Short mmCIF file of C-alpha atoms and ligand atoms in Angstrom, two decimals:
data_model
loop_
_atom_site.label_atom_id
_atom_site.label_comp_id
_atom_site.label_asym_id
_atom_site.label_seq_id
_atom_site.Cartn_x
_atom_site.Cartn_y
_atom_site.Cartn_z
CA MET A 1 -8.90 -0.71 -18.71
CA PRO A 2 -6.46 -3.99 -19.48
CA HIS A 3 -2.90 -4.07 -18.14
CA LYS A 4 -0.35 -2.73 -20.91
CA LEU A 5 1.94 -6.30 -21.81
CA ILE A 6 5.19 -4.51 -21.04
CA ALA A 7 7.34 -7.60 -21.95
CA LEU A 8 7.24 -10.98 -23.50
CA TYR A 9 10.12 -13.06 -23.69
CA GLN A 10 10.94 -16.97 -23.28
CA ASN A 11 12.95 -17.96 -20.49
CA GLY A 12 14.40 -21.63 -20.68
CA ASN A 13 11.52 -24.17 -21.26
CA TYR A 14 8.77 -21.57 -20.13
CA LEU A 15 7.04 -18.09 -21.70
CA VAL A 16 7.45 -14.39 -19.13
CA LYS A 17 4.29 -11.92 -19.37
CA LEU A 18 4.72 -9.35 -17.81
CA TYR A 19 2.13 -6.19 -17.58
CA SER A 20 2.19 -2.46 -16.61
CA ASP A 21 0.47 -3.18 -13.44
CA GLY A 22 3.17 -5.58 -12.61
CA THR A 23 1.17 -9.10 -12.53
CA LYS A 24 3.83 -11.46 -14.00
CA ILE A 25 2.74 -14.83 -15.44
CA LYS A 26 4.87 -17.64 -16.53
CA GLN A 27 3.61 -20.01 -18.90
CA THR A 28 5.10 -23.71 -19.91
CA GLY A 29 3.83 -27.13 -21.13
CA ALA A 30 6.26 -28.93 -18.76
CA ASP A 31 5.57 -30.53 -15.09
CA ASN A 32 8.53 -28.04 -13.54
CA PHE A 33 9.86 -24.27 -14.72
CA ILE A 34 13.58 -24.22 -16.00
CA ALA A 35 14.74 -20.73 -15.88
CA GLU A 36 18.35 -20.44 -18.31
CA PHE A 37 18.59 -16.91 -16.32
CA PRO A 38 17.22 -14.90 -13.47
CA ASP A 39 14.11 -13.09 -14.85
CA SER A 40 14.30 -11.29 -11.71
CA ILE A 41 16.85 -9.75 -9.89
CA ASP A 42 16.95 -8.42 -6.03
CA LEU A 43 19.66 -5.89 -6.32
CA LYS A 44 21.39 -4.12 -3.39
CA ILE A 45 23.33 -0.71 -4.30
CA THR A 46 23.97 0.75 -1.29
CA ASN A 47 24.51 -0.12 2.33
CA TYR A 48 23.72 3.42 3.59
CA CYS A 49 21.23 4.17 5.34
CA ASP A 50 20.23 6.56 8.74
CA LYS A 51 17.19 4.71 9.98
CA ASN A 52 19.14 2.08 11.73
CA CYS A 53 15.97 0.21 12.21
CA PRO A 54 16.67 -2.46 14.98
CA MET A 55 15.38 -5.66 12.23
CA CYS A 56 16.83 -4.78 9.45
CA HIS A 57 18.81 -7.61 7.59
CA GLU A 58 20.74 -5.70 5.83
CA GLY A 59 22.48 -3.93 9.15
CA SER A 60 22.93 -0.72 7.13
CA SER A 61 23.56 2.35 8.50
CA THR A 62 25.33 5.45 8.12
CA LEU A 63 28.63 3.53 7.94
CA GLY A 64 27.27 2.17 4.56
CA GLU A 65 29.49 2.51 1.66
CA HIS A 66 27.66 2.66 -1.81
CA ALA A 67 28.37 0.21 -4.78
CA GLN A 68 30.12 0.96 -8.28
CA LEU A 69 27.10 0.75 -10.78
CA ASP A 70 29.13 -0.10 -13.62
CA ALA A 71 29.99 -4.14 -13.03
CA GLU A 72 30.51 -5.69 -16.10
CA PHE A 73 27.87 -8.38 -16.18
CA LEU A 74 25.16 -5.49 -15.79
CA ALA A 75 25.37 -5.18 -19.57
CA THR A 76 24.11 -8.61 -20.50
CA LEU A 77 21.13 -8.57 -18.62
CA LYS A 78 18.48 -9.88 -20.91
CA ARG A 79 15.65 -7.12 -21.88
CA GLY A 80 12.29 -7.44 -19.35
CA THR A 81 14.52 -9.17 -16.46
CA GLU A 82 12.61 -7.09 -13.52
CA LEU A 83 15.49 -6.02 -10.49
CA ALA A 84 13.99 -5.04 -7.77
CA ILE A 85 16.37 -1.92 -6.30
CA GLY A 86 16.92 -1.80 -2.53
CA GLY A 87 19.34 -0.86 -0.26
CA GLY A 88 20.29 0.48 2.59
CA ASN A 89 18.25 3.81 1.12
CA PRO A 90 18.38 3.46 -2.83
CA LEU A 91 17.68 6.82 -3.00
CA SER A 92 20.64 7.70 -1.32
CA HIS A 93 22.91 6.62 -4.05
CA PRO A 94 23.92 9.04 -5.91
CA GLN A 95 24.16 7.57 -9.18
CA LEU A 96 21.00 6.61 -8.81
CA GLU A 97 18.76 8.23 -11.75
CA GLN A 98 21.98 7.46 -14.20
CA PHE A 99 21.35 4.01 -13.61
CA LEU A 100 17.81 4.19 -13.80
CA GLU A 101 18.69 5.27 -17.58
CA ARG A 102 20.95 3.11 -18.24
CA MET A 103 18.88 -0.02 -17.09
CA SER A 104 15.83 1.43 -18.86
CA ALA A 105 17.40 1.98 -21.97
CA GLN A 106 18.93 -1.71 -22.18
CA GLY A 107 14.93 -2.64 -21.82
CA ILE A 108 15.12 -3.96 -17.97
CA ILE A 109 12.08 -3.06 -15.77
CA CYS A 110 13.25 -1.28 -12.89
CA ASN A 111 11.37 -1.43 -9.42
CA LEU A 112 12.52 0.01 -6.24
CA THR A 113 11.74 -0.09 -2.82
CA VAL A 114 11.95 2.43 -0.16
CA ASN A 115 11.50 2.84 3.54
CA GLU A 116 8.56 5.02 4.14
CA LYS A 117 10.45 8.36 5.72
CA HIS A 118 12.58 8.07 2.51
CA LEU A 119 9.58 8.18 0.69
CA LEU A 120 7.66 11.78 2.48
CA GLU A 121 11.27 12.86 2.31
CA ASN A 122 11.48 12.36 -1.67
CA LYS A 123 8.08 12.37 -2.79
CA GLU A 124 8.52 14.35 -5.94
CA ARG A 125 11.96 13.00 -6.70
CA ILE A 126 9.65 9.47 -6.83
CA SER A 127 6.30 10.95 -8.45
CA HIS A 128 9.03 11.98 -11.43
CA LEU A 129 10.80 8.32 -11.39
CA ILE A 130 7.67 6.79 -11.60
CA ARG A 131 6.36 9.36 -14.17
CA ASN A 132 9.23 8.91 -16.60
CA LYS A 133 9.28 5.17 -16.37
CA LEU A 134 12.81 5.19 -15.01
CA ILE A 135 10.72 2.74 -12.26
CA TYR A 136 7.81 0.75 -12.78
CA GLY A 137 7.04 -0.99 -9.69
CA LEU A 138 7.51 0.87 -6.22
CA GLY A 139 7.89 -0.99 -2.66
CA ILE A 140 7.21 1.13 0.43
CA SER A 141 8.24 -0.81 3.55
CA MET A 142 5.64 0.38 6.19
CA GLN A 143 6.87 -0.69 9.91
CA SER A 144 3.98 0.89 11.51
CA TYR A 145 1.04 2.54 9.76
CA ASN A 146 1.70 6.42 7.99
CA GLU A 147 -1.24 7.65 6.53
CA GLN A 148 1.09 9.79 4.63
CA ALA A 149 2.42 6.77 2.79
CA VAL A 150 -0.78 4.70 2.13
CA GLU A 151 -2.16 8.06 0.85
CA PHE A 152 1.02 8.04 -1.65
CA ALA A 153 0.43 4.63 -2.43
CA ARG A 154 -3.13 5.05 -3.37
CA CYS A 155 -2.42 7.89 -5.96
CA TYR A 156 0.34 5.06 -7.78
CA PRO A 157 -1.77 2.12 -8.70
CA ASN A 158 1.29 -0.07 -8.90
CA THR A 159 2.84 0.72 -5.77
CA VAL A 160 3.13 -2.38 -3.07
CA LEU A 161 3.33 -1.97 1.13
CA HIS A 162 6.46 -4.05 1.92
CA LEU A 163 5.24 -5.26 5.48
CA ILE A 164 7.96 -7.49 7.55
CA ASN A 165 5.47 -10.35 9.20
CA GLY A 166 5.68 -10.01 13.25
CA VAL A 167 7.26 -6.42 13.37
CA PHE A 168 4.00 -4.39 10.82
CA MET A 169 0.35 -5.05 12.64
CA ASP A 170 -1.88 -2.42 12.18
CA TYR A 171 -3.80 -4.49 8.97
CA ASP A 172 -7.28 -2.95 10.27
CA LYS A 173 -6.18 0.32 9.69
CA ILE A 174 -4.57 -0.13 5.92
CA ALA A 175 -7.87 -2.57 4.83
CA ASP A 176 -10.46 -1.86 2.38
CA LYS A 177 -8.07 0.83 0.48
CA GLY A 178 -7.94 -0.99 -2.79
CA LEU A 179 -3.91 -1.70 -1.55
CA ARG A 180 -1.43 -3.82 -2.95
CA ILE A 181 0.35 -5.37 -0.03
CA LEU A 182 3.59 -7.99 -0.01
CA ILE A 183 3.96 -10.05 3.53
CA LEU A 184 7.99 -10.02 4.11
CA GLY A 185 9.28 -13.29 6.43
CA TYR A 186 10.88 -11.74 9.22
CA LYS A 187 14.49 -12.59 8.64
CA LYS A 188 16.75 -13.95 11.53
CA PHE A 189 19.51 -12.07 9.55
CA GLY A 190 22.06 -8.82 9.75
CA ARG A 191 20.34 -7.10 13.25
CA GLY A 192 17.23 -9.20 12.54
CA ASN A 193 18.55 -12.03 14.02
CA ALA A 194 19.47 -10.46 17.32
CA TYR A 195 16.37 -8.24 17.28
CA PHE A 196 13.97 -11.85 17.38
CA SER A 197 12.30 -12.27 20.60
CA PRO A 198 9.27 -13.61 21.93
CA GLU A 199 7.15 -10.52 20.99
CA ILE A 200 8.04 -10.75 17.76
CA GLU A 201 7.44 -14.79 17.59
CA ASN A 202 3.71 -14.08 19.26
CA GLN A 203 2.88 -11.27 16.88
CA ILE A 204 3.93 -13.46 13.74
CA ALA A 205 1.40 -15.77 15.13
CA ILE A 206 -1.25 -13.24 15.89
CA THR A 207 -0.83 -12.46 11.91
CA LYS A 208 -1.38 -15.78 11.13
CA LYS A 209 -4.58 -16.02 12.74
CA LYS A 210 -5.85 -12.99 11.62
CA LEU A 211 -4.80 -13.65 7.83
CA PRO A 212 -7.90 -15.78 6.78
CA SER A 213 -10.87 -12.11 7.43
CA LEU A 214 -7.65 -10.13 5.51
CA PHE A 215 -8.46 -11.91 2.44
CA GLY A 216 -10.76 -9.53 0.06
CA LYS A 217 -10.00 -6.71 1.39
CA PHE A 218 -6.68 -5.82 -0.50
CA ARG A 219 -6.27 -5.22 -4.23
CA LEU A 220 -3.71 -7.27 -3.98
CA ILE A 221 -1.81 -9.78 -1.36
CA SER A 222 1.03 -11.36 -2.12
CA PHE A 223 3.96 -13.09 -0.19
CA ASP A 224 7.51 -13.85 -0.21
CA ASN A 225 8.79 -17.29 0.32
CA LEU A 226 9.71 -17.26 3.54
CA ALA A 227 6.45 -15.52 4.49
CA LEU A 228 4.67 -17.93 2.80
CA GLU A 229 6.18 -20.67 5.15
CA GLN A 230 6.43 -18.52 8.37
CA LEU A 231 1.97 -18.08 7.81
CA GLY A 232 1.35 -21.40 6.72
CA ILE A 233 0.16 -20.27 3.36
CA LYS A 234 0.06 -23.27 1.45
CA GLU A 235 -1.94 -25.02 4.49
CA LEU A 236 -4.29 -22.16 4.63
CA ILE A 237 -5.67 -21.80 0.60
CA GLY A 238 -4.95 -25.41 -0.09
CA THR A 239 -2.40 -27.40 -2.16
CA LYS A 240 -3.93 -26.71 -5.63
CA GLU A 241 -4.40 -22.72 -5.42
CA TYR A 242 -0.89 -22.97 -4.08
CA ASP A 243 0.76 -24.48 -6.86
CA ASN A 244 -1.46 -22.51 -9.39
CA MET A 245 -0.11 -19.30 -7.72
CA TYR A 246 3.34 -19.95 -6.62
CA MET A 247 6.02 -18.44 -8.55
CA GLY A 248 9.09 -20.74 -7.88
CA ASP A 249 11.90 -21.50 -4.90
CA ASP A 250 14.38 -18.92 -4.47
CA GLY A 251 16.95 -19.07 -6.97
CA GLU A 252 14.27 -20.88 -10.27
CA GLY A 253 13.63 -17.44 -12.36
CA SER A 254 15.35 -15.04 -9.49
CA MET A 255 18.69 -14.29 -7.36
CA TYR A 256 19.95 -11.52 -5.28
CA ILE A 257 23.11 -9.55 -6.42
CA ASP A 258 24.96 -7.51 -3.99
CA LEU A 259 26.61 -4.90 -5.88
CA VAL A 260 28.36 -3.42 -2.64
CA ALA A 261 29.87 -6.61 -1.30
CA GLU A 262 30.37 -7.40 -5.01
CA SER A 263 29.05 -10.87 -4.74
CA PHE A 264 25.49 -12.94 -5.85
CA ALA A 265 23.64 -15.42 -3.87
CA ARG A 266 20.28 -17.29 -4.41
CA SER A 267 18.50 -14.57 -1.87
CA SER A 268 19.40 -12.03 0.52
CA THR A 269 19.13 -14.47 3.51
CA SER A 270 21.98 -17.30 1.50
CA THR A 271 25.16 -17.25 3.61
CA LYS A 272 26.66 -18.83 0.19
CA ARG A 273 27.70 -16.27 -1.62
CA TYR A 274 30.28 -15.45 -4.53
CA PRO A 275 32.42 -13.10 -6.06
CA LEU A 276 30.46 -11.46 -9.14
CA GLU A 277 31.10 -12.34 -12.62
CA THR A 278 30.95 -11.23 -16.25
CA GLU A 279 28.31 -12.33 -17.68
CA ILE A 280 24.40 -13.15 -15.49
CA THR A 281 23.67 -16.79 -17.38
CA LYS A 282 27.10 -17.91 -15.96
CA MET A 283 26.10 -16.54 -12.69
CA PHE A 284 22.73 -18.31 -12.27
CA LYS A 285 23.96 -21.48 -13.07
CA LYS A 286 26.15 -21.42 -10.05
CA ILE A 287 23.62 -20.68 -7.76
CA GLN A 288 21.52 -23.46 -9.14
CA LEU A 289 24.02 -25.62 -8.91
CA ILE A 290 24.42 -24.79 -5.10
CA ARG A 291 21.70 -25.19 -2.20
CA GLY A 292 21.97 -22.41 0.93
S1 SF4 B 301 15.71 -1.87 7.32
FE1 SF4 B 301 15.40 -0.40 5.49
S2 SF4 B 301 15.25 1.50 6.23
FE2 SF4 B 301 15.47 0.27 7.91
S3 SF4 B 301 17.97 0.47 8.46
FE3 SF4 B 301 17.17 -1.23 7.10
S4 SF4 B 301 17.92 -0.73 4.89
FE4 SF4 B 301 17.49 1.19 6.19
#
């Protein structure tokens, strides 16, 4: 069945098409994609989390605070913009539903990323959000094989398993199940910096070696920019195919906004951060001017 087009818009010199299965296509007649505003934003809405994962690059804990979800720039987001809402545990934010309703009314496409254990504690609630189109995509962060989380992912086609390079090693257990996976680079940031070890390094090397055997065993394998680098994807698939599929550097059509710290940056690992402003286009221009 063909997937429904849920957003179609011009962003700078390129056209963006977003389909109901999460596929995003960017087209331009120019040599480079030049955006006017971010078509994808990584949005942190809380730093509260009770899981205390040792590699958490956000440094989230039960001492973490929830963000105010009424920042002025939110009203200036363009229709069709994708928000990847995360935390901390975004499900712990008391105004999550209210926020999703507001964004949805504005024509914003919301995706939510949750930890596998939080998913299982909130299955009904998440199913309700998906059924009511308050979220389109669901990211499930999985650290090791979790049968119930995998079953949930198989029931909802717009689910993507988020797997941290060097941490998740159970690829054989999730292969050949029609799943979509996103491999995230290991971030030496927050608690992830102290947790990094020769063992993690070795597991990254094992994953790199194993990767070619995984192609064809998933409905989709995707990578964030850090994982592309850590796993040498360009060398693996060749420059032509890589350039065809590459969605751009961090900050080219995407950005990170931390509503808890009331700051924004190119990506969640950028050390250079700026205080929130009132207009998304101006915020985006700022991160394009300065690297880091
Ligand atoms: S990695 Fe995710 S689940 Fe773990 S402590 Fe951090 S926010 Fe919580």
